[in-house]
Tab-separated table of C-alpha atoms and ligand atoms in Angstrom:
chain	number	residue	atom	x	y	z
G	1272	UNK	CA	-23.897	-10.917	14.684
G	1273	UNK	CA	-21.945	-13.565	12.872
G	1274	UNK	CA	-21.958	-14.489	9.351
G	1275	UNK	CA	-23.066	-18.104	8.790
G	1276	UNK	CA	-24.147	-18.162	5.100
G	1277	UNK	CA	-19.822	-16.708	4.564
G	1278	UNK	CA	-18.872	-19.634	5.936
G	1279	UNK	CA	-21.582	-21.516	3.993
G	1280	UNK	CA	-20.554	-19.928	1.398
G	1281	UNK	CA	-16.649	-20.886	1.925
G	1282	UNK	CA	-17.934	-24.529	2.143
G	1283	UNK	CA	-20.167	-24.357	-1.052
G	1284	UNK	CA	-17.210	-23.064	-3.171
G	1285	UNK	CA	-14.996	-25.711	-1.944
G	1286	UNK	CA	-17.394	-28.374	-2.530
G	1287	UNK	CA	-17.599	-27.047	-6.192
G	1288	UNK	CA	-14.319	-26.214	-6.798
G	1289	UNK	CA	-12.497	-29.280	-5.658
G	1290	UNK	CA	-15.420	-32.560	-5.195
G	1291	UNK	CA	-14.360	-32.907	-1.540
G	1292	UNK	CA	-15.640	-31.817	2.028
G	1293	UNK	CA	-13.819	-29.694	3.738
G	1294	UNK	CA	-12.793	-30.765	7.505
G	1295	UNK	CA	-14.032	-27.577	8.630
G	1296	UNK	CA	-14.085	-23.584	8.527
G	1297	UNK	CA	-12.423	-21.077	10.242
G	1298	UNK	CA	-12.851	-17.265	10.015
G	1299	UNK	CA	-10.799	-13.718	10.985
G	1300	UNK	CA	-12.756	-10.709	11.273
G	1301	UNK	CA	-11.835	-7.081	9.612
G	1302	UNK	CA	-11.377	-4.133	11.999
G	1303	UNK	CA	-12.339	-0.200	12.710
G	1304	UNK	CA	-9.508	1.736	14.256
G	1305	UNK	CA	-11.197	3.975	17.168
G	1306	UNK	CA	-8.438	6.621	17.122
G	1307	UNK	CA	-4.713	6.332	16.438
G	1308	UNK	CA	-3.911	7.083	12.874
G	1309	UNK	CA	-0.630	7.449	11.403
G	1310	UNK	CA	0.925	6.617	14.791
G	1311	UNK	CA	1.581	2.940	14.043
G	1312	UNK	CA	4.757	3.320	11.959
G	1313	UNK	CA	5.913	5.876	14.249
G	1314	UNK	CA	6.410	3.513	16.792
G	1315	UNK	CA	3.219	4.244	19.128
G	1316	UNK	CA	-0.207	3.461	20.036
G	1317	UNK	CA	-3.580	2.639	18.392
G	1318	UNK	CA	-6.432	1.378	19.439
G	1319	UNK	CA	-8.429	-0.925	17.309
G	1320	UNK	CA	-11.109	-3.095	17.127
G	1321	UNK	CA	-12.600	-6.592	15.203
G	1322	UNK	CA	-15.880	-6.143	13.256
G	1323	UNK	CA	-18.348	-8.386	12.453
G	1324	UNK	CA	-17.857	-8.838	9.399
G	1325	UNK	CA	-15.494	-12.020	8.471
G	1326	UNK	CA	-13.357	-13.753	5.597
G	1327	UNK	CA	-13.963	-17.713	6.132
G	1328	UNK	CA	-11.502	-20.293	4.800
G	1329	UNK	CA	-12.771	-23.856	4.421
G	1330	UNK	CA	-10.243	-26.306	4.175
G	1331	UNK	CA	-8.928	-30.287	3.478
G	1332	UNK	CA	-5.669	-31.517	3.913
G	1333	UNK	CA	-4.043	-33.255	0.793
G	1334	UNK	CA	-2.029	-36.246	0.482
G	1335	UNK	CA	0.908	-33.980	-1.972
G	1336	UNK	CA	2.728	-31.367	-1.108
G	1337	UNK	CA	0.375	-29.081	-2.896
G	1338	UNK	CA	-1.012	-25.231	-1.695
G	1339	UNK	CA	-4.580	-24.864	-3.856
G	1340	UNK	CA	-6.372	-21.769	-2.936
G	1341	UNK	CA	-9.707	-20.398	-4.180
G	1342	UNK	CA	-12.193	-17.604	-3.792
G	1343	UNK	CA	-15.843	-16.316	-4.309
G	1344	UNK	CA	-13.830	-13.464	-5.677
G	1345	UNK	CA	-11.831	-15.444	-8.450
G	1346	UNK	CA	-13.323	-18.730	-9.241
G	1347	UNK	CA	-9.996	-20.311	-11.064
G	1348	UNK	CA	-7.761	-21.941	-8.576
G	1349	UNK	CA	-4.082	-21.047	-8.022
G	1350	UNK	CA	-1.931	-24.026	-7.031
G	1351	UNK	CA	1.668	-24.064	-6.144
G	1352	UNK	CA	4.106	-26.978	-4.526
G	1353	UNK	CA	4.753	-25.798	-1.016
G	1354	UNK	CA	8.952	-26.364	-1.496
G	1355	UNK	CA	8.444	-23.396	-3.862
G	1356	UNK	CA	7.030	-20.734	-1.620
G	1357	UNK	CA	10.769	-19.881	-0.978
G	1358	UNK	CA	11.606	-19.233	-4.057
G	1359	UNK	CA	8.378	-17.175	-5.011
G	1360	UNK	CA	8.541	-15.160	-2.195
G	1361	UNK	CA	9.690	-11.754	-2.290
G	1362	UNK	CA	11.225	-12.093	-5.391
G	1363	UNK	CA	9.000	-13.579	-7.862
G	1364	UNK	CA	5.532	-12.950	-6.321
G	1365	UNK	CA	4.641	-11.277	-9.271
G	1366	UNK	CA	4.078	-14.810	-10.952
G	1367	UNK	CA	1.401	-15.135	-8.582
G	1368	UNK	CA	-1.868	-13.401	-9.167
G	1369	UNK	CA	-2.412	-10.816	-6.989
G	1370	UNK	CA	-5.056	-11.972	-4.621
G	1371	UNK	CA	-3.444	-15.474	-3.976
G	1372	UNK	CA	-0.394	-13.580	-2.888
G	1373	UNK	CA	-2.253	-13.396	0.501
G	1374	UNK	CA	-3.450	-16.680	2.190
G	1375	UNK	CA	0.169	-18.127	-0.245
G	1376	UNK	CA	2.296	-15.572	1.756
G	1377	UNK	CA	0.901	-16.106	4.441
G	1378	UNK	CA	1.518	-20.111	4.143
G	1379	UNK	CA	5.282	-18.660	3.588
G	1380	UNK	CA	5.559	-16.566	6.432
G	1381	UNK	CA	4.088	-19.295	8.784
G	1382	UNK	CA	6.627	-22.014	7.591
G	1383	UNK	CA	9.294	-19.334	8.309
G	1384	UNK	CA	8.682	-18.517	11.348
G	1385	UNK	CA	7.882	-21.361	12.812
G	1386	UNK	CA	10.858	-23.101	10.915
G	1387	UNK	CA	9.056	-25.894	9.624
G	1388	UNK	CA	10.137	-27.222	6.515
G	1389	UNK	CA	7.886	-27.262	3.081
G	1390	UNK	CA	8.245	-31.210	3.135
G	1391	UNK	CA	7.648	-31.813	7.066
G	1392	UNK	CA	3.993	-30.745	6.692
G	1393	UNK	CA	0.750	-32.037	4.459
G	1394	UNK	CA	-0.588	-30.068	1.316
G	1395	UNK	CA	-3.586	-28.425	1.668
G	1396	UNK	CA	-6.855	-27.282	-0.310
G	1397	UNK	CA	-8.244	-23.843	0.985
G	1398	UNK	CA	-11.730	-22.051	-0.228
G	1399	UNK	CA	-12.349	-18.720	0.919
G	1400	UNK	CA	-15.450	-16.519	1.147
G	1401	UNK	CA	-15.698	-12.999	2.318
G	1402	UNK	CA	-18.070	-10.630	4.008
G	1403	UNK	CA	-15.482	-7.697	4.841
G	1404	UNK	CA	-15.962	-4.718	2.435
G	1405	UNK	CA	-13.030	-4.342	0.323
G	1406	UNK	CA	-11.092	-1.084	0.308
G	1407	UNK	CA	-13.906	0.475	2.838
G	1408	UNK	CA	-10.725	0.856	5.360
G	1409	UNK	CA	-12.089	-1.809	7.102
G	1410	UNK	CA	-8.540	-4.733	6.462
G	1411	UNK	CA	-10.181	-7.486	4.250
G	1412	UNK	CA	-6.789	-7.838	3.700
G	1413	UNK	CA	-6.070	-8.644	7.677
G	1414	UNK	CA	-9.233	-10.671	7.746
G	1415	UNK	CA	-7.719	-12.986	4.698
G	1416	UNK	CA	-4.238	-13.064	6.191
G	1417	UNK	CA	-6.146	-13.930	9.735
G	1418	UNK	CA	-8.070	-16.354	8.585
G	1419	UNK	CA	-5.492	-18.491	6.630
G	1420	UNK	CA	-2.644	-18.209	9.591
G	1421	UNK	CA	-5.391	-19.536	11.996
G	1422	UNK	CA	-6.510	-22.376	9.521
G	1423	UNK	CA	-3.017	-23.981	8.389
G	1424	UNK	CA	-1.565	-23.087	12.209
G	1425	UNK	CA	-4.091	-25.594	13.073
G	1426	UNK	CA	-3.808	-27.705	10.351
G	1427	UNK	CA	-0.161	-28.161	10.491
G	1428	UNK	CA	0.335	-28.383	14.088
G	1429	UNK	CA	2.818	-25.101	14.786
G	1430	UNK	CA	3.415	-24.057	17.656
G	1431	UNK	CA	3.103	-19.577	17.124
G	1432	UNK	CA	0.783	-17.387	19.303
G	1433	UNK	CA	-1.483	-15.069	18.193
G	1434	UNK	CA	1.369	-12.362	17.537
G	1435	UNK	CA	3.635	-14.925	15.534
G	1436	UNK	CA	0.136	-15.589	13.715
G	1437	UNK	CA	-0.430	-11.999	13.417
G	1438	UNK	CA	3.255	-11.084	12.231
G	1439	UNK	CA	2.785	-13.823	9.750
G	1440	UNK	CA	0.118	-12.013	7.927
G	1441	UNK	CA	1.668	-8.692	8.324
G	1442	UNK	CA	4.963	-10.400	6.440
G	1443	UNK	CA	2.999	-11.837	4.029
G	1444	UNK	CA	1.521	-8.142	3.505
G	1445	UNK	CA	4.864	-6.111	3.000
G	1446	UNK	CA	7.011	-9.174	1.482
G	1447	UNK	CA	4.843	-11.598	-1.041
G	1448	UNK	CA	2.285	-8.905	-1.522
G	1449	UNK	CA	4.425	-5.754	-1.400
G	1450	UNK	CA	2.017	-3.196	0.636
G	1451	UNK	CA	4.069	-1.198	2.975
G	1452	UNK	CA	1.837	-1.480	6.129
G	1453	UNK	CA	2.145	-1.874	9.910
G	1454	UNK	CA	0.376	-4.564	12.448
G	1455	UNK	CA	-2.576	-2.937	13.835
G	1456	UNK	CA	-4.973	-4.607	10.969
G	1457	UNK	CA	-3.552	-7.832	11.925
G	1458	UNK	CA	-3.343	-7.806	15.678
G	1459	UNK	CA	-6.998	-6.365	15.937
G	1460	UNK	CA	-7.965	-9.872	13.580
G	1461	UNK	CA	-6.309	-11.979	15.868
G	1462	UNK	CA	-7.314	-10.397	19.227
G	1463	UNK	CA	-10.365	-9.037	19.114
G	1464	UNK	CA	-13.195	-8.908	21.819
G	1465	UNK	CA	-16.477	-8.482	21.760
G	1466	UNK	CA	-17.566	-4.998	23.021
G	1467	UNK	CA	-13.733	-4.414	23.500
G	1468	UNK	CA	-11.187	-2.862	21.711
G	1469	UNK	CA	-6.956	-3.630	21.435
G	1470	UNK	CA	-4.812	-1.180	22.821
G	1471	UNK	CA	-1.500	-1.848	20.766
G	1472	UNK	CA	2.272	-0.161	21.745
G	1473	UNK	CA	3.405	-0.560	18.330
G	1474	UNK	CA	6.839	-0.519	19.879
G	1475	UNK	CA	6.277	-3.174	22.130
G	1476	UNK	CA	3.709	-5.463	20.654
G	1477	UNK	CA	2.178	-5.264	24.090
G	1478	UNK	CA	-1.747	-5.176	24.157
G	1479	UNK	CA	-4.173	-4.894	26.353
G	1480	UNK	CA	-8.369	-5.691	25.919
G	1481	UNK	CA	-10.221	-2.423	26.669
G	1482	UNK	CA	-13.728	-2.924	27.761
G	1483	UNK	CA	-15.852	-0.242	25.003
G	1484	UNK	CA	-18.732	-0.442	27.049
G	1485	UNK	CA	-20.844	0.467	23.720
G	1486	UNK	CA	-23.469	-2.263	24.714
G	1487	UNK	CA	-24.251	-1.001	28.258
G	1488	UNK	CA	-24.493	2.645	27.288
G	1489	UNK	CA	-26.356	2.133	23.845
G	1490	UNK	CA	-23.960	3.262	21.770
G	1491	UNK	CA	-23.630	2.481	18.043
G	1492	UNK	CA	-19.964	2.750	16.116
G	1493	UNK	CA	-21.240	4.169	12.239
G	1494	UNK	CA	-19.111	3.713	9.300
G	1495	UNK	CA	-19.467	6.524	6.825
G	1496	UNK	CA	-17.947	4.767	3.483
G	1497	UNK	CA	-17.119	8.390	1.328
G	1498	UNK	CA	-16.344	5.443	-1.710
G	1499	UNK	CA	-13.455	8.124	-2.511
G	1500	UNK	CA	-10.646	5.903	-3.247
G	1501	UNK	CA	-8.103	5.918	-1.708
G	1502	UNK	CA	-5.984	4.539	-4.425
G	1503	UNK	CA	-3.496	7.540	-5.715
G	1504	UNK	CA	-3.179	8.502	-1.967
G	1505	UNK	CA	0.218	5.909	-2.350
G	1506	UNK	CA	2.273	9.567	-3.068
G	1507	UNK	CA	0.600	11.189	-0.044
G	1508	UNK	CA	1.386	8.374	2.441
G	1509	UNK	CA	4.692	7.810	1.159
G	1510	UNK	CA	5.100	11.512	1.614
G	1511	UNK	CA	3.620	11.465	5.069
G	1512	UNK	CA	5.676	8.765	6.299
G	1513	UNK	CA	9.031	10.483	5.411
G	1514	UNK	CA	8.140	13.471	6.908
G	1515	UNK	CA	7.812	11.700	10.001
G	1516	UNK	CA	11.310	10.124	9.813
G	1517	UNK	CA	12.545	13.883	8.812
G	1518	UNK	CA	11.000	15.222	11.991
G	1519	UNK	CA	12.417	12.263	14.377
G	1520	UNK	CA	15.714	12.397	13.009
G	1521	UNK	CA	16.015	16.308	13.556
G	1522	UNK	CA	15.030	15.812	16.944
G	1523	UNK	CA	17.212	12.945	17.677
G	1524	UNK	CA	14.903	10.124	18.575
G	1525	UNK	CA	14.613	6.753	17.112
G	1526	UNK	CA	10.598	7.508	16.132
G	1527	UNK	CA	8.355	10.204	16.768
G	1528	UNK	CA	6.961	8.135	19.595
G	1529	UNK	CA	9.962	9.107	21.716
G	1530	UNK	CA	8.345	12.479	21.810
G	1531	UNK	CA	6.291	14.588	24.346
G	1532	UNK	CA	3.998	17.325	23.489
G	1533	UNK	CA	6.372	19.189	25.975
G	1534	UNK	CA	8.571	18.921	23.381
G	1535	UNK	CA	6.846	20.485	21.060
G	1536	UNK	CA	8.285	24.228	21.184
G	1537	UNK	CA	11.531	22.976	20.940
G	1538	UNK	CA	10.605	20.983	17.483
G	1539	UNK	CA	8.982	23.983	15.846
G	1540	UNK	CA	12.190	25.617	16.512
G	1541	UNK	CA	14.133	23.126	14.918
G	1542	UNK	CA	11.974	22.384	11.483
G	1543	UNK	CA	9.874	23.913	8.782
G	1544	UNK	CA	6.500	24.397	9.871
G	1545	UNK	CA	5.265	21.308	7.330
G	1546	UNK	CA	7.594	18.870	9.349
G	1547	UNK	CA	6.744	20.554	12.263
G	1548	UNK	CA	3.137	19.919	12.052
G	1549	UNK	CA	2.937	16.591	10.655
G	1550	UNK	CA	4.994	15.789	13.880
G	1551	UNK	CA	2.480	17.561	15.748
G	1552	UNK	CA	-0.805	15.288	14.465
G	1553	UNK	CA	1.682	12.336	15.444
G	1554	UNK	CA	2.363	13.267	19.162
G	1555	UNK	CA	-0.476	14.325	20.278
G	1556	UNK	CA	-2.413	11.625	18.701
G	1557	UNK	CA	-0.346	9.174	20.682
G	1558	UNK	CA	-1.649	11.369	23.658
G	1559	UNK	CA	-5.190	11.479	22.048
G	1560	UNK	CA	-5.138	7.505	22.296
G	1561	UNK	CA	-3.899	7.150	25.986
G	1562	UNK	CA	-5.969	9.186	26.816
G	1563	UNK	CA	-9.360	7.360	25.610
G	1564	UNK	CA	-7.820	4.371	26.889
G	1565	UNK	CA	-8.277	6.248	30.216
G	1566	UNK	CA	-11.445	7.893	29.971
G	1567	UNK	CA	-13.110	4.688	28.855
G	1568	UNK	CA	-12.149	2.951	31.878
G	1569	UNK	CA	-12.846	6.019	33.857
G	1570	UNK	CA	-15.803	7.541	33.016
G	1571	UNK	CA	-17.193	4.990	29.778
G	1572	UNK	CA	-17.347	5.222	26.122
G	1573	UNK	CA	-19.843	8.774	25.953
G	1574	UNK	CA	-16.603	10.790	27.540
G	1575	UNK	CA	-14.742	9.960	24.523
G	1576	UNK	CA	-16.431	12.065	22.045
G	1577	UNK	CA	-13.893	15.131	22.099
G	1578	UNK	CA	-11.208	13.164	21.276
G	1579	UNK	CA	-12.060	11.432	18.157
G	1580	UNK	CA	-12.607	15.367	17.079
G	1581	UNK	CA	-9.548	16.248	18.103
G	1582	UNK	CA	-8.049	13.439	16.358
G	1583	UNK	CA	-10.230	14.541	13.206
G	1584	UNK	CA	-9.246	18.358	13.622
G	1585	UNK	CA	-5.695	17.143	13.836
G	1586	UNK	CA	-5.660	15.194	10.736
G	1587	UNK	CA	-7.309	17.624	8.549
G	1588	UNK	CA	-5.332	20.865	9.659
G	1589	UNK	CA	-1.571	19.376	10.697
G	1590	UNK	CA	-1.640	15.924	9.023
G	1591	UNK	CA	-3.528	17.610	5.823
G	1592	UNK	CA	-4.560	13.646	4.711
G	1593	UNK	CA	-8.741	14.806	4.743
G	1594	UNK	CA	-10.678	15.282	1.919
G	1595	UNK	CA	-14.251	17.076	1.928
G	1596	UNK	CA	-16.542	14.483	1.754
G	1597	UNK	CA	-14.675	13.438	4.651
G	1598	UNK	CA	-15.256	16.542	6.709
G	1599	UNK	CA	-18.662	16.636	5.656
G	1600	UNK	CA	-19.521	13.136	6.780
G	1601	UNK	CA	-17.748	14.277	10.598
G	1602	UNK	CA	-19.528	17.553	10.101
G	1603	UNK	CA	-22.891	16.315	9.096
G	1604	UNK	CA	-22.272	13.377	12.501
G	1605	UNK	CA	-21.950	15.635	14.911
G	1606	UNK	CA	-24.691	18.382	13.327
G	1607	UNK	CA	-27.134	15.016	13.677
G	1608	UNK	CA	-25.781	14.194	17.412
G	1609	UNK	CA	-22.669	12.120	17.107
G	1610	UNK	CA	-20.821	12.395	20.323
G	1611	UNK	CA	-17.569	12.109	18.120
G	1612	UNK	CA	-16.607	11.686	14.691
G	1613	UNK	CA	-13.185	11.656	12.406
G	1614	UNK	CA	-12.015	10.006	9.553
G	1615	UNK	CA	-10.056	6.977	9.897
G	1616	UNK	CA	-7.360	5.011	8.360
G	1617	UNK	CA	-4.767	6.217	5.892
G	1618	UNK	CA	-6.891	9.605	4.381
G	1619	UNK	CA	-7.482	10.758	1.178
G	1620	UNK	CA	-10.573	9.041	0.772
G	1621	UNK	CA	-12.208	5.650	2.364
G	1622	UNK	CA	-14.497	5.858	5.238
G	1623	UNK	CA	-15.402	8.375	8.781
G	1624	UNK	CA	-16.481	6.676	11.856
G	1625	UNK	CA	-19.365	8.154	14.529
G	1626	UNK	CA	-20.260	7.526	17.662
G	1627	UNK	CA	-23.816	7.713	18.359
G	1628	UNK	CA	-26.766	6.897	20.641
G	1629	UNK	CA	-28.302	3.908	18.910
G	1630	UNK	CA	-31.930	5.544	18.491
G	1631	UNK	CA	-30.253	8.324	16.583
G	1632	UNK	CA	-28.218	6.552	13.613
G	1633	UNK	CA	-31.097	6.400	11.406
G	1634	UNK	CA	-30.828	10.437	11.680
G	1635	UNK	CA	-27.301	10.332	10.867
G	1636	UNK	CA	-27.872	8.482	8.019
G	1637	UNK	CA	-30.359	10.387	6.360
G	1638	UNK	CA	-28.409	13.748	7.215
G	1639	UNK	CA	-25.244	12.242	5.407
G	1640	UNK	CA	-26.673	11.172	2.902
G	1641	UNK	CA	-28.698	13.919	2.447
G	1642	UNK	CA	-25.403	16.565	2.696
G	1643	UNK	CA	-23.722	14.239	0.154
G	1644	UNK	CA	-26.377	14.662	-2.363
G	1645	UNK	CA	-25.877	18.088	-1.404
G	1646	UNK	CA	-22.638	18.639	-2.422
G	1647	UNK	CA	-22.629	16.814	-5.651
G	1648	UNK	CA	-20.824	13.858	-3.521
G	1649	UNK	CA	-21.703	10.288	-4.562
G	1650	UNK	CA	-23.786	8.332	-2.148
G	1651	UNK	CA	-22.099	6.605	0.469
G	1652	UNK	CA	-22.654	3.667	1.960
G	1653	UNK	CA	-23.391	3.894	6.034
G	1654	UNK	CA	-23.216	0.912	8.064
G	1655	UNK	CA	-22.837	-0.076	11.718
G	1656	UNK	CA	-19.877	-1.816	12.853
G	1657	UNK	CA	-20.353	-4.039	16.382
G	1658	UNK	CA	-16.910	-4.782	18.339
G	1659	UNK	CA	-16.716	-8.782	17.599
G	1660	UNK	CA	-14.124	-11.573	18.227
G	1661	UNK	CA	-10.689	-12.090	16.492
G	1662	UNK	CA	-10.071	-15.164	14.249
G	1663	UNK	CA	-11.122	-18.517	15.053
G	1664	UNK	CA	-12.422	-21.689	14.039
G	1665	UNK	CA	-16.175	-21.762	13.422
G	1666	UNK	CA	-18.159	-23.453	15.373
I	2842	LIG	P1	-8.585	-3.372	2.546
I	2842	LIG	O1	-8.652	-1.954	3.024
I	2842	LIG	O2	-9.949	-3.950	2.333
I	2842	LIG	O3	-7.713	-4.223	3.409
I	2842	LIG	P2	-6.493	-3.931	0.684
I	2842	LIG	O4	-6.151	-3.364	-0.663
I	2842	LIG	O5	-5.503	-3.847	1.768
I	2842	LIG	O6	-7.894	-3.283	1.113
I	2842	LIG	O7	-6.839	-5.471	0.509
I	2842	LIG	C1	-7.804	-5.860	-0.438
I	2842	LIG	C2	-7.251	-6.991	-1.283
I	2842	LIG	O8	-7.134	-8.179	-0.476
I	2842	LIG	C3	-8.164	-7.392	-2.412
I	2842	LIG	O9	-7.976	-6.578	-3.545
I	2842	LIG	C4	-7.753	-8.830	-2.646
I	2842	LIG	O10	-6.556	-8.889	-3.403
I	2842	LIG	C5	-7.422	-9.324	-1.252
I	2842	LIG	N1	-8.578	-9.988	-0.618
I	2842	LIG	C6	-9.234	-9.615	0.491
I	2842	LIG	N2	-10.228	-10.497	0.781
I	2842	LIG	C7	-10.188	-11.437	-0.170
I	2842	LIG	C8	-10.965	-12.631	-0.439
I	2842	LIG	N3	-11.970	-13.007	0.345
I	2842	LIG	N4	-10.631	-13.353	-1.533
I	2842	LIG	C9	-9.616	-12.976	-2.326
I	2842	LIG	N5	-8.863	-11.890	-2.118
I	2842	LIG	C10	-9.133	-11.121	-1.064
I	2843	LIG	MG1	-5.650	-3.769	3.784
């Protein structure tokens, strides 16, 4: 399931917005993380997938040197001369509105890395329309970023692969934007599959397409949406990301992903037991996602289920980043036949992911939502998410 009336959409504002046609559309999906979490700045593995849901960019070329970007979400356009990316960007991004900051940094990055000058390429006009939840946990940001490098890659002729493209977006993300995050979000955009997920050494940048095999065994992947923000969770992350440094440097190792659970006794030896089990959640989730790599080729997608409640258990009791309406939604999953559940993505709010036979999500639903209303929760939103393509252009 694509989403044609986004990239109608994309065209429509661009017609309005700047009197022209656009020469054409492309798109970059958002993505779910199947297990993995907090293991990406720690140097290991995770193992998203593209949704799909999609951010669509039309877009003309322009006879000046002139960036012009637009969205459903902000009708005013934000123009800038392309010779003064450079000087925006880190320092001064904060002239920029905060949106624009995206497909502009990513413009940035792309010139960068690909060493083209500002002058050596055309100006462009870009229009973008969205159907990626935003702050769900499920990367609009990626699927902007995605979207853009594919479009003015294109456009301008580089010559970057679909990591360069991908590292583009991620730079445009820490630097013009100033959000602190790893790759995963982007490299799932870029090289997603359908019915497959990415298998990412975020050491390495090595990845490898693993067949999910949802289709064949009739499997839906639920998103439970708790609508908790995630917002003041900034503290808590922060916190969590310098307690893994503290735990690698006591043992000695570059990043926790140097580690083995073997040796674990020795680290709870060596640090207080908060180190010692945020360090924990970190290893053995690097384990947890190897070994679902493994099982899915080995025995398919319903042999997974322990896992992602391991990965849950591990999250709530030695990462401590859960929140109740998060354990209710894996609770209340698994109650209504979910052969897995766990939150996903950062914690502290945003969304829980299920794995379920397909004739039994309408159950799941109404037993969520039900505990919710339960528990004085407010309602959240529950939607299926189908392992799609990465970015392209539209057909
Ligand atoms: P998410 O979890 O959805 O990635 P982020 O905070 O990382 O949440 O990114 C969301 C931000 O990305 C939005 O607040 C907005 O600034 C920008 N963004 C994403 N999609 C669009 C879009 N289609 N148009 C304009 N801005 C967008
Ligand atoms: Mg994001």
């Amino acid at each position: 399931m694509t989403t044609p009336d986004t990239a109608g959409s994309a065209r429509d504002l661009f017609r309005r917005s700047y009197g022209a046609e656009p020469v054409g559309t492309w798109s970059a999906p958002g993505r779910a993380n199947l297990i993995g979490e907090h293991t990406d700045y720690n140097d290991g593995f995770v193992l998203p997938f593209a949704i799909q849901h999609r951010t669509h960019v039309a877009l003309a070329p322009r006879g000046d040197g002139i960036i012009r970007v637009v969205s459903t979400f902000d009708d005013s356009a934000v123009e800038v001369p392309l010779s003064d990316l450079d000087a925006l960007f880190p320092t001064r991004r904060d002239e920029v509105v905060e949106w624009a900051r995206y497909p502009l940094g990513v413009a940035w990055a792309l010139l960068a890395a690909s060493g083209t000058p500002a002058d050596e390429v055309a100006g462009v006009d870009l229009a973008f329309a969205s159907g990626v939840p935003v702050g769900a946990g499920l990367s609009s940001s990626a699927a902007i970023e995605g979207a853009t490098a594919v479009a003015l890659a294109e456009n301008w002729g580089l010559e970057l692969d679909r990591v360069a493209l991908a590292q583009a977006g991620r730079r445009a993300e820490n630097e013009a934007v100033g959000a602190p995050t790893g790759i995963m979000d982007q490299m799932a955009s870029m090289l997603g599959r359908a019915d497959a997920a990415i298998f990412l050494d975020c050491r390495s940048l090595d990845t490898r397409v693993v067949d999910l095999g949802f289709e064949a065994a009739g499997l839906d992947l639920v998103v439970i949406d708790t609508r908790v923000s995630h917002s003041h969770s900034t503290g808590g992350y922060g916190d969590r990301r310098a307690a893994c440094e503290r735990g690698a440097a006591i043992m000695g190792v570059p990043a926790l992903r140097d580690l083995s659970v073997a040796d674990l006794a020795r680290a709870a030896e060596l640090m207080d037991d908060v180190t010692f089990r945020r360090v924990r959640h970190v290893v053995t989730e690097d384990q947890r996602v190897l070994a679902t790599v493994r099982l899915l080729s080995e025995e398919g997608p319903a042999a997974i289920g322990d896992l992602l409640v391991a990965s849950h258990a591990s999250m709530r009791d030695d990462f401590e980043i859960s929140v109740p309406e998060l354990d209710t939604a894996v609770d209340t999953a698994l109650a209504a036949g979910a052969i897995g559940a766990r939150m996903t993505g950062g914690g502290f709010g945003g969304a829980a992911i299920a794995l379920i036979a397909r004739d039994r999500v309408e159950r799941l639903t109404d037993a969520v939502t039900a505990a919710f209303a339960a528990s004085g929760f407010a309602r959240p939103s529950i939607f299926t998410v189908t392992p799609s393509a990465g970015a392209a252009r539209d057909a």
